[in-house]
């Protein structure tokens, strides 16, 4: 399959898993920076190949074949992110950017070798689950957005749902990394802000951050 097809299928999968759950052609077009007409044309072509289900004005849905394709691409992407982070200590933004290129040039054999080298990780450095070689995600996501966390409780950062460089730069500068522990001091409900403590520092985050930083309660 071409890079364009793989990116299109992956975008449907990722948008379907996002908070907006919007997989209409126009929204997929925005995610891929292409025209709505191009997205509709691609959707019709992939529907003819039994990769997606296309109905005019309706959200796009992956078929079983399409879902397997998407998970294969996602697996390669997240394995590359994990490898690049381990070997070169690149930023979370940089590993995503490089993995976007490498995922399309990676055979199933190489993906399996990378996984074995890394110890068959379940999550990438952003906290996103890595599908196994069969295309299955074997972990259960119990995380919640930081905006929903309770005051006075301790949480572990489980996912950073962004591709924005400035977001990752801010997170890196303030130790907001996957696996780190934070304390929720105060939820300012009316202003949609959250005060947290981490490494003896106090930070106040607005909803632009707290809706894409996911946490699990630290039991």
Short mmCIF file of N, CA, C and O in Angstrom, two decimals, residues 14-150:
data_model
loop_
_atom_site.label_atom_id
_atom_site.label_comp_id
_atom_site.label_asym_id
_atom_site.label_seq_id
_atom_site.Cartn_x
_atom_site.Cartn_y
_atom_site.Cartn_z
N UNK A 14 -6.87 6.72 14.40
CA UNK A 14 -6.52 7.60 15.51
C UNK A 14 -7.65 8.58 15.83
O UNK A 14 -7.93 8.84 17.00
N UNK A 15 -8.31 9.12 14.81
CA UNK A 15 -9.43 10.01 15.07
C UNK A 15 -10.57 9.28 15.74
O UNK A 15 -11.28 9.84 16.59
N UNK A 16 -10.75 8.02 15.38
CA UNK A 16 -11.81 7.23 16.01
C UNK A 16 -11.54 6.95 17.47
O UNK A 16 -12.48 6.72 18.24
N UNK A 17 -10.27 6.99 17.87
CA UNK A 17 -9.89 6.76 19.27
C UNK A 17 -9.77 8.05 20.07
O UNK A 17 -9.59 8.00 21.29
N UNK A 18 -9.86 9.19 19.40
CA UNK A 18 -9.67 10.47 20.07
C UNK A 18 -10.94 10.90 20.80
O UNK A 18 -12.00 10.28 20.67
N UNK A 19 -10.84 11.99 21.55
CA UNK A 19 -11.98 12.50 22.30
C UNK A 19 -13.11 12.94 21.37
O UNK A 19 -14.29 12.81 21.71
N UNK A 20 -12.76 13.48 20.21
CA UNK A 20 -13.79 13.98 19.29
C UNK A 20 -14.49 12.85 18.55
O UNK A 20 -15.65 12.96 18.18
N UNK A 21 -13.76 11.75 18.32
CA UNK A 21 -14.31 10.58 17.61
C UNK A 21 -14.94 10.99 16.29
O UNK A 21 -15.99 10.48 15.91
N UNK A 22 -14.32 11.92 15.59
CA UNK A 22 -14.86 12.45 14.35
C UNK A 22 -14.07 11.91 13.17
O UNK A 22 -12.93 12.31 12.94
N UNK A 23 -14.66 11.00 12.43
CA UNK A 23 -13.97 10.39 11.29
C UNK A 23 -14.64 10.75 9.96
O UNK A 23 -14.46 10.04 8.98
N UNK A 24 -15.40 11.83 9.94
CA UNK A 24 -15.96 12.26 8.66
C UNK A 24 -14.82 12.70 7.74
O UNK A 24 -13.77 13.16 8.22
N UNK A 25 -15.00 12.58 6.42
CA UNK A 25 -13.92 12.90 5.48
C UNK A 25 -13.31 14.28 5.70
O UNK A 25 -12.09 14.44 5.59
N UNK A 26 -14.13 15.28 6.02
CA UNK A 26 -13.62 16.64 6.23
C UNK A 26 -12.64 16.71 7.39
O UNK A 26 -11.63 17.43 7.33
N UNK A 27 -12.92 15.97 8.44
CA UNK A 27 -12.05 15.98 9.60
C UNK A 27 -10.75 15.21 9.33
O UNK A 27 -9.67 15.60 9.79
N UNK A 28 -10.86 14.12 8.58
CA UNK A 28 -9.66 13.37 8.18
C UNK A 28 -8.80 14.24 7.27
O UNK A 28 -7.57 14.22 7.35
N UNK A 29 -9.46 15.02 6.41
CA UNK A 29 -8.73 15.93 5.51
C UNK A 29 -7.91 16.93 6.31
O UNK A 29 -6.74 17.21 5.98
N UNK A 30 -8.49 17.48 7.38
CA UNK A 30 -7.77 18.44 8.23
C UNK A 30 -6.57 17.78 8.89
O UNK A 30 -5.49 18.36 8.98
N UNK A 31 -6.76 16.56 9.36
CA UNK A 31 -5.68 15.84 10.05
C UNK A 31 -4.50 15.58 9.11
O UNK A 31 -3.34 15.57 9.54
N UNK A 32 -4.79 15.38 7.83
CA UNK A 32 -3.74 15.06 6.86
C UNK A 32 -3.33 16.25 6.01
O UNK A 32 -2.46 16.11 5.12
N UNK A 33 -3.97 17.40 6.24
CA UNK A 33 -3.67 18.61 5.48
C UNK A 33 -3.89 18.42 3.99
O UNK A 33 -3.05 18.78 3.17
N UNK A 34 -5.02 17.82 3.66
CA UNK A 34 -5.43 17.65 2.26
C UNK A 34 -6.82 18.25 2.09
O UNK A 34 -7.48 18.59 3.09
N UNK A 35 -7.29 18.37 0.87
CA UNK A 35 -8.61 18.94 0.63
C UNK A 35 -9.70 17.92 0.97
O UNK A 35 -9.47 16.71 0.96
N UNK A 36 -10.89 18.42 1.26
CA UNK A 36 -12.02 17.54 1.53
C UNK A 36 -12.35 16.69 0.32
O UNK A 36 -12.72 15.51 0.45
N UNK A 37 -12.20 17.27 -0.87
CA UNK A 37 -12.47 16.52 -2.10
C UNK A 37 -11.49 15.35 -2.24
O UNK A 37 -11.87 14.24 -2.63
N UNK A 38 -10.22 15.58 -1.90
CA UNK A 38 -9.21 14.52 -1.98
C UNK A 38 -9.51 13.42 -0.97
O UNK A 38 -9.34 12.24 -1.26
N UNK A 39 -9.98 13.83 0.22
CA UNK A 39 -10.31 12.84 1.25
C UNK A 39 -11.50 11.99 0.83
O UNK A 39 -11.50 10.77 1.02
N UNK A 40 -12.49 12.62 0.24
CA UNK A 40 -13.67 11.88 -0.22
C UNK A 40 -13.29 10.91 -1.34
O UNK A 40 -13.74 9.76 -1.38
N UNK A 41 -12.44 11.38 -2.25
CA UNK A 41 -11.98 10.53 -3.36
C UNK A 41 -11.21 9.32 -2.83
O UNK A 41 -11.43 8.18 -3.28
N UNK A 42 -10.32 9.54 -1.86
CA UNK A 42 -9.57 8.44 -1.27
C UNK A 42 -10.51 7.48 -0.55
O UNK A 42 -10.35 6.24 -0.65
N UNK A 43 -11.49 8.01 0.16
CA UNK A 43 -12.43 7.17 0.89
C UNK A 43 -13.20 6.25 -0.06
O UNK A 43 -13.39 5.06 0.22
N UNK A 44 -13.62 6.78 -1.18
CA UNK A 44 -14.35 5.96 -2.16
C UNK A 44 -13.46 4.87 -2.74
O UNK A 44 -13.90 3.72 -2.93
N UNK A 45 -12.21 5.19 -3.01
CA UNK A 45 -11.28 4.19 -3.55
C UNK A 45 -11.01 3.08 -2.53
O UNK A 45 -10.96 1.89 -2.89
N UNK A 46 -10.86 3.45 -1.27
CA UNK A 46 -10.56 2.45 -0.24
C UNK A 46 -11.81 1.61 0.09
O UNK A 46 -11.68 0.45 0.47
N UNK A 47 -12.97 2.20 -0.07
CA UNK A 47 -14.19 1.43 0.12
C UNK A 47 -14.31 0.34 -0.93
O UNK A 47 -14.75 -0.79 -0.65
N UNK A 48 -13.87 0.64 -2.15
CA UNK A 48 -13.89 -0.35 -3.23
C UNK A 48 -12.92 -1.49 -2.98
O UNK A 48 -13.09 -2.59 -3.49
N UNK A 49 -11.90 -1.23 -2.14
CA UNK A 49 -10.91 -2.26 -1.79
C UNK A 49 -11.26 -2.96 -0.47
O UNK A 49 -10.47 -3.75 0.04
N UNK A 50 -12.44 -2.67 0.08
CA UNK A 50 -12.89 -3.26 1.33
C UNK A 50 -11.97 -2.92 2.50
O UNK A 50 -11.76 -3.71 3.41
N UNK A 51 -11.44 -1.69 2.48
CA UNK A 51 -10.58 -1.23 3.57
C UNK A 51 -11.37 -0.34 4.53
O UNK A 51 -11.14 -0.37 5.74
N UNK A 52 -12.30 0.43 3.99
CA UNK A 52 -13.16 1.25 4.83
C UNK A 52 -14.61 1.13 4.37
O UNK A 52 -14.89 0.63 3.26
N UNK A 53 -15.52 1.58 5.22
CA UNK A 53 -16.94 1.68 4.86
C UNK A 53 -17.23 3.15 4.60
O UNK A 53 -17.01 4.00 5.50
N UNK A 54 -17.68 3.48 3.42
CA UNK A 54 -17.96 4.86 3.06
C UNK A 54 -19.44 5.03 2.72
O UNK A 54 -19.99 4.31 1.89
N UNK A 55 -20.06 6.00 3.39
CA UNK A 55 -21.41 6.43 3.08
C UNK A 55 -21.42 7.95 3.07
O UNK A 55 -20.87 8.58 3.98
N UNK A 56 -22.03 8.54 2.08
CA UNK A 56 -22.01 9.98 1.93
C UNK A 56 -22.52 10.68 3.19
O UNK A 56 -23.55 10.28 3.75
N UNK A 57 -21.78 11.69 3.63
CA UNK A 57 -22.09 12.52 4.81
C UNK A 57 -21.97 11.77 6.14
O UNK A 57 -22.31 12.32 7.18
N UNK A 58 -21.48 10.53 6.11
CA UNK A 58 -21.36 9.75 7.35
C UNK A 58 -19.89 9.58 7.74
O UNK A 58 -19.00 9.66 6.90
N UNK A 59 -19.62 9.33 9.03
CA UNK A 59 -18.24 9.07 9.46
C UNK A 59 -17.68 7.85 8.73
O UNK A 59 -18.41 6.91 8.40
N UNK A 60 -16.39 7.87 8.48
CA UNK A 60 -15.72 6.74 7.86
C UNK A 60 -15.44 5.67 8.91
O UNK A 60 -15.08 5.97 10.04
N UNK A 61 -15.60 4.42 8.51
CA UNK A 61 -15.35 3.31 9.42
C UNK A 61 -14.39 2.32 8.76
O UNK A 61 -14.49 2.06 7.56
N UNK A 62 -13.48 1.80 9.55
CA UNK A 62 -12.56 0.80 9.03
C UNK A 62 -13.23 -0.57 9.02
O UNK A 62 -13.93 -0.93 9.96
N UNK A 63 -12.99 -1.33 7.97
CA UNK A 63 -13.42 -2.72 7.95
C UNK A 63 -12.42 -3.53 8.79
O UNK A 63 -11.43 -2.99 9.30
N UNK A 64 -12.66 -4.80 8.93
CA UNK A 64 -11.71 -5.66 9.66
C UNK A 64 -10.34 -5.60 8.98
O UNK A 64 -9.30 -5.52 9.66
N UNK A 65 -10.35 -5.63 7.66
CA UNK A 65 -9.10 -5.53 6.90
C UNK A 65 -8.42 -4.19 7.15
O UNK A 65 -7.20 -4.11 7.35
N UNK A 66 -9.20 -3.11 7.15
CA UNK A 66 -8.66 -1.78 7.37
C UNK A 66 -8.14 -1.59 8.78
O UNK A 66 -7.10 -0.95 8.99
N UNK A 67 -8.84 -2.14 9.75
CA UNK A 67 -8.42 -2.01 11.14
C UNK A 67 -7.10 -2.73 11.37
O UNK A 67 -6.21 -2.23 12.08
N UNK A 68 -6.95 -3.90 10.76
CA UNK A 68 -5.69 -4.65 10.87
C UNK A 68 -4.55 -3.87 10.25
O UNK A 68 -3.44 -3.82 10.81
N UNK A 69 -4.80 -3.25 9.10
CA UNK A 69 -3.78 -2.43 8.45
C UNK A 69 -3.37 -1.26 9.35
O UNK A 69 -2.17 -0.98 9.52
N UNK A 70 -4.36 -0.59 9.93
CA UNK A 70 -4.09 0.56 10.80
C UNK A 70 -3.25 0.16 12.00
O UNK A 70 -2.27 0.83 12.35
N UNK A 71 -3.60 -0.96 12.63
CA UNK A 71 -2.87 -1.40 13.81
C UNK A 71 -1.43 -1.82 13.48
O UNK A 71 -0.52 -1.63 14.29
N UNK A 72 -1.23 -2.35 12.28
CA UNK A 72 0.12 -2.71 11.84
C UNK A 72 0.98 -1.45 11.70
O UNK A 72 2.14 -1.43 12.13
N UNK A 73 0.40 -0.42 11.11
CA UNK A 73 1.13 0.85 10.95
C UNK A 73 1.39 1.50 12.31
O UNK A 73 2.50 1.98 12.59
N UNK A 74 0.38 1.50 13.17
CA UNK A 74 0.52 2.09 14.50
C UNK A 74 1.60 1.36 15.29
O UNK A 74 2.42 1.97 15.99
N UNK A 75 1.64 0.03 15.17
CA UNK A 75 2.66 -0.77 15.86
C UNK A 75 4.06 -0.34 15.42
O UNK A 75 4.94 -0.09 16.27
N UNK A 76 4.28 -0.24 14.12
CA UNK A 76 5.60 0.14 13.62
C UNK A 76 5.97 1.56 14.06
O UNK A 76 7.11 1.82 14.45
N UNK A 77 5.00 2.45 14.01
CA UNK A 77 5.24 3.84 14.42
C UNK A 77 5.68 3.90 15.89
O UNK A 77 6.70 4.54 16.22
N UNK A 78 4.94 3.25 16.76
CA UNK A 78 5.22 3.34 18.19
C UNK A 78 6.47 2.57 18.60
O UNK A 78 7.16 2.96 19.55
N UNK A 79 6.80 1.52 17.86
CA UNK A 79 8.06 0.82 18.11
C UNK A 79 9.25 1.70 17.72
O UNK A 79 10.25 1.76 18.45
N UNK A 80 9.14 2.39 16.61
CA UNK A 80 10.21 3.29 16.21
C UNK A 80 10.37 4.42 17.22
O UNK A 80 11.49 4.81 17.56
N UNK A 81 9.25 4.97 17.71
CA UNK A 81 9.35 6.01 18.73
C UNK A 81 10.10 5.50 19.95
O UNK A 81 10.96 6.19 20.51
N UNK A 82 9.78 4.29 20.36
CA UNK A 82 10.42 3.70 21.54
C UNK A 82 11.91 3.49 21.32
O UNK A 82 12.73 3.74 22.21
N UNK A 83 12.27 3.01 20.13
CA UNK A 83 13.68 2.76 19.83
C UNK A 83 14.47 4.06 19.76
O UNK A 83 15.57 4.16 20.33
N UNK A 84 13.94 5.05 19.07
CA UNK A 84 14.63 6.33 18.93
C UNK A 84 14.80 7.02 20.29
O UNK A 84 15.83 7.65 20.55
N UNK A 85 13.80 6.90 21.13
CA UNK A 85 13.87 7.50 22.46
C UNK A 85 14.93 6.81 23.30
O UNK A 85 15.70 7.46 24.01
N UNK A 86 15.01 5.50 23.18
CA UNK A 86 15.98 4.72 23.96
C UNK A 86 17.42 4.97 23.49
O UNK A 86 18.33 5.17 24.31
N UNK A 87 17.62 4.96 22.18
CA UNK A 87 18.98 5.03 21.65
C UNK A 87 19.55 6.45 21.60
O UNK A 87 20.74 6.65 21.84
N UNK A 88 18.69 7.42 21.28
CA UNK A 88 19.20 8.76 21.02
C UNK A 88 18.65 9.83 21.96
O UNK A 88 19.04 10.99 21.86
N UNK A 89 17.72 9.45 22.85
CA UNK A 89 17.14 10.40 23.80
C UNK A 89 16.58 11.63 23.09
O UNK A 89 16.75 12.77 23.54
N UNK A 90 15.94 11.39 21.94
CA UNK A 90 15.31 12.49 21.21
C UNK A 90 14.07 12.96 21.96
O UNK A 90 13.51 12.26 22.79
N UNK A 91 13.64 14.18 21.65
CA UNK A 91 12.43 14.71 22.29
C UNK A 91 11.20 13.94 21.81
O UNK A 91 11.23 13.27 20.77
N UNK A 92 10.11 14.05 22.56
CA UNK A 92 8.88 13.36 22.18
C UNK A 92 8.35 13.86 20.85
O UNK A 92 7.73 13.09 20.10
N UNK A 93 8.57 15.11 20.55
CA UNK A 93 8.15 15.65 19.25
C UNK A 93 9.00 15.06 18.14
O UNK A 93 8.48 14.65 17.10
N UNK A 94 10.31 15.00 18.34
CA UNK A 94 11.22 14.51 17.30
C UNK A 94 11.02 13.03 17.00
O UNK A 94 11.08 12.61 15.84
N UNK A 95 10.79 12.22 18.05
CA UNK A 95 10.60 10.79 17.77
C UNK A 95 9.32 10.55 16.99
O UNK A 95 9.25 9.65 16.15
N UNK A 96 8.30 11.38 17.24
CA UNK A 96 7.05 11.24 16.47
C UNK A 96 7.29 11.60 15.01
O UNK A 96 6.86 10.87 14.10
N UNK A 97 8.00 12.69 14.79
CA UNK A 97 8.24 13.16 13.42
C UNK A 97 9.05 12.14 12.63
O UNK A 97 8.74 11.84 11.46
N UNK A 98 10.08 11.59 13.25
CA UNK A 98 10.92 10.60 12.55
C UNK A 98 10.17 9.29 12.32
O UNK A 98 10.31 8.66 11.27
N UNK A 99 9.37 8.88 13.31
CA UNK A 99 8.60 7.64 13.17
C UNK A 99 7.57 7.74 12.06
O UNK A 99 7.25 6.73 11.41
N UNK A 100 7.07 8.95 11.80
CA UNK A 100 6.12 9.15 10.70
C UNK A 100 6.75 8.75 9.37
O UNK A 100 6.06 8.26 8.47
N UNK A 101 8.05 8.95 9.25
CA UNK A 101 8.76 8.60 8.02
C UNK A 101 9.14 7.12 7.99
O UNK A 101 8.99 6.44 6.98
N UNK A 102 9.63 6.63 9.11
CA UNK A 102 10.18 5.28 9.17
C UNK A 102 9.12 4.18 9.12
O UNK A 102 9.38 3.07 8.62
N UNK A 103 7.94 4.46 9.63
CA UNK A 103 6.90 3.43 9.72
C UNK A 103 6.55 2.83 8.37
O UNK A 103 6.20 1.64 8.27
N UNK A 104 6.64 3.63 7.32
CA UNK A 104 6.22 3.17 5.99
C UNK A 104 7.29 2.33 5.30
O UNK A 104 7.01 1.67 4.30
N UNK A 105 8.51 2.35 5.83
CA UNK A 105 9.62 1.62 5.21
C UNK A 105 10.00 0.38 6.01
O UNK A 105 11.05 -0.21 5.77
N UNK A 106 9.14 -0.01 6.94
CA UNK A 106 9.50 -1.06 7.89
C UNK A 106 8.73 -2.35 7.61
O UNK A 106 7.50 -2.35 7.59
N UNK A 107 9.45 -3.43 7.42
CA UNK A 107 8.81 -4.73 7.22
C UNK A 107 8.32 -5.28 8.55
O UNK A 107 8.73 -4.83 9.63
N UNK A 108 7.45 -6.26 8.48
CA UNK A 108 6.97 -6.91 9.70
C UNK A 108 8.12 -7.58 10.44
O UNK A 108 8.15 -7.60 11.68
N UNK A 109 9.08 -8.12 9.68
CA UNK A 109 10.23 -8.77 10.29
C UNK A 109 11.06 -7.78 11.10
O UNK A 109 11.43 -8.05 12.26
N UNK A 110 11.34 -6.60 10.53
CA UNK A 110 12.12 -5.60 11.24
C UNK A 110 11.37 -5.09 12.47
O UNK A 110 11.97 -4.89 13.53
N UNK A 111 10.06 -4.91 12.33
CA UNK A 111 9.25 -4.47 13.48
C UNK A 111 9.36 -5.46 14.62
O UNK A 111 9.49 -5.07 15.80
N UNK A 112 9.33 -6.74 14.30
CA UNK A 112 9.43 -7.77 15.33
C UNK A 112 10.81 -7.76 15.97
O UNK A 112 10.93 -7.93 17.20
N UNK A 113 11.85 -7.53 15.19
CA UNK A 113 13.21 -7.47 15.73
C UNK A 113 13.37 -6.26 16.65
O UNK A 113 14.04 -6.34 17.70
N UNK A 114 12.78 -5.14 16.27
CA UNK A 114 12.83 -3.94 17.13
C UNK A 114 12.10 -4.22 18.44
O UNK A 114 12.59 -3.87 19.52
N UNK A 115 10.95 -4.86 18.34
CA UNK A 115 10.18 -5.18 19.54
C UNK A 115 10.97 -6.09 20.47
O UNK A 115 11.03 -5.87 21.69
N UNK A 116 11.60 -7.12 19.91
CA UNK A 116 12.40 -8.04 20.72
C UNK A 116 13.57 -7.31 21.38
O UNK A 116 13.88 -7.54 22.55
N UNK A 117 14.22 -6.44 20.64
CA UNK A 117 15.35 -5.68 21.17
C UNK A 117 14.93 -4.82 22.36
O UNK A 117 15.68 -4.68 23.35
N UNK A 118 13.73 -4.28 22.29
CA UNK A 118 13.24 -3.39 23.34
C UNK A 118 12.59 -4.15 24.49
O UNK A 118 12.17 -3.54 25.48
N UNK A 119 12.48 -5.47 24.35
CA UNK A 119 11.83 -6.25 25.40
C UNK A 119 10.33 -6.31 25.25
O UNK A 119 9.61 -6.47 26.24
N UNK A 120 9.85 -6.18 24.01
CA UNK A 120 8.41 -6.23 23.71
C UNK A 120 7.60 -5.28 24.59
O UNK A 120 6.75 -5.68 25.38
N UNK A 121 7.88 -3.97 24.45
CA UNK A 121 7.19 -2.98 25.29
C UNK A 121 5.69 -2.92 25.02
O UNK A 121 5.24 -3.17 23.90
N UNK A 122 4.94 -2.59 26.05
CA UNK A 122 3.48 -2.45 25.94
C UNK A 122 3.07 -1.02 25.59
O UNK A 122 1.97 -0.80 25.08
N UNK A 123 3.96 -0.06 25.91
CA UNK A 123 3.64 1.35 25.70
C UNK A 123 4.83 2.07 25.07
O UNK A 123 5.98 1.69 25.29
N UNK A 124 4.54 3.12 24.30
CA UNK A 124 5.60 3.95 23.75
C UNK A 124 5.92 5.09 24.73
O UNK A 124 5.27 5.21 25.77
N UNK A 125 6.90 5.94 24.43
CA UNK A 125 7.27 7.00 25.38
C UNK A 125 6.19 8.04 25.64
O UNK A 125 6.28 8.80 26.61
N UNK A 126 5.17 8.12 24.77
CA UNK A 126 4.05 9.02 25.03
C UNK A 126 3.00 8.37 25.94
O UNK A 126 2.06 9.03 26.37
N UNK A 127 3.17 7.06 26.19
CA UNK A 127 2.17 6.33 26.98
C UNK A 127 1.10 5.67 26.12
O UNK A 127 0.14 5.10 26.64
N UNK A 128 1.26 5.72 24.80
CA UNK A 128 0.29 5.09 23.90
C UNK A 128 0.56 3.58 23.82
O UNK A 128 1.73 3.16 23.75
N UNK A 129 -0.48 2.76 23.81
CA UNK A 129 -0.27 1.31 23.76
C UNK A 129 0.28 0.85 22.42
O UNK A 129 -0.07 1.39 21.37
N UNK A 130 1.16 -0.14 22.46
CA UNK A 130 1.75 -0.70 21.25
C UNK A 130 1.06 -2.03 20.93
O UNK A 130 1.11 -2.96 21.74
N UNK A 131 0.41 -2.13 19.78
CA UNK A 131 -0.20 -3.42 19.41
C UNK A 131 0.86 -4.51 19.28
O UNK A 131 2.01 -4.23 18.94
N UNK A 132 0.48 -5.75 19.56
CA UNK A 132 1.43 -6.85 19.40
C UNK A 132 1.50 -7.27 17.93
O UNK A 132 0.86 -6.67 17.07
N UNK A 133 2.26 -8.30 17.64
CA UNK A 133 2.48 -8.72 16.26
C UNK A 133 1.20 -9.18 15.58
O UNK A 133 1.10 -9.17 14.35
N UNK A 134 0.20 -9.57 16.37
CA UNK A 134 -1.09 -9.99 15.81
C UNK A 134 -2.06 -8.83 15.62
O UNK A 134 -3.19 -9.02 15.19
N UNK A 135 -1.59 -7.63 15.97
CA UNK A 135 -2.45 -6.45 15.83
C UNK A 135 -3.41 -6.27 17.00
O UNK A 135 -4.40 -5.55 16.88
N UNK A 136 -3.11 -6.89 18.13
CA UNK A 136 -3.97 -6.77 19.31
C UNK A 136 -3.34 -5.84 20.34
O UNK A 136 -2.13 -5.89 20.57
N UNK A 137 -4.17 -5.01 20.96
CA UNK A 137 -3.73 -4.21 22.10
C UNK A 137 -4.17 -4.95 23.35
O UNK A 137 -5.36 -5.12 23.62
N UNK A 138 -3.19 -5.43 24.10
CA UNK A 138 -3.48 -6.34 25.21
C UNK A 138 -3.60 -5.62 26.56
O UNK A 138 -3.87 -6.25 27.57
N UNK A 139 -3.38 -4.31 26.57
CA UNK A 139 -3.48 -3.55 27.81
C UNK A 139 -4.87 -2.93 27.93
O UNK A 139 -5.55 -2.70 26.94
N UNK A 140 -5.28 -2.66 29.16
CA UNK A 140 -6.57 -2.02 29.43
C UNK A 140 -6.32 -0.59 29.86
O UNK A 140 -5.56 -0.34 30.80
N UNK A 141 -6.95 0.35 29.18
CA UNK A 141 -6.74 1.77 29.48
C UNK A 141 -7.71 2.20 30.58
O UNK A 141 -8.91 2.26 30.38
N UNK A 142 -7.16 2.52 31.75
CA UNK A 142 -7.99 2.98 32.88
C UNK A 142 -7.70 4.45 33.19
O UNK A 142 -8.11 4.95 34.25
N UNK A 143 -6.99 5.12 32.30
CA UNK A 143 -6.57 6.50 32.57
C UNK A 143 -7.71 7.49 32.37
O UNK A 143 -8.73 7.18 31.76
N UNK A 144 -7.51 8.68 32.91
CA UNK A 144 -8.47 9.78 32.78
C UNK A 144 -7.71 11.06 32.48
O UNK A 144 -6.52 11.18 32.79
N UNK A 145 -8.37 12.03 31.84
CA UNK A 145 -7.69 13.31 31.64
C UNK A 145 -7.43 13.98 32.98
O UNK A 145 -8.21 13.84 33.92
N UNK A 146 -6.33 14.70 33.07
CA UNK A 146 -5.97 15.39 34.31
C UNK A 146 -7.08 16.33 34.78
O UNK A 146 -7.25 16.56 35.98
N UNK A 147 -7.85 16.85 33.84
CA UNK A 147 -8.94 17.76 34.19
C UNK A 147 -10.01 17.09 35.04
O UNK A 147 -10.78 17.76 35.73
N UNK A 148 -10.07 15.76 35.01
CA UNK A 148 -11.08 15.01 35.77
C UNK A 148 -10.53 14.45 37.08
O UNK A 148 -11.25 13.79 37.83
N UNK A 149 -9.25 14.67 37.34
CA UNK A 149 -8.62 14.12 38.54
C UNK A 149 -9.13 14.82 39.79
O UNK A 149 -9.55 15.98 39.75
N UNK A 150 -9.09 14.11 40.91
CA UNK A 150 -9.60 14.63 42.17
C UNK A 150 -8.53 15.39 42.95
O UNK A 150 -7.36 15.01 42.94
#
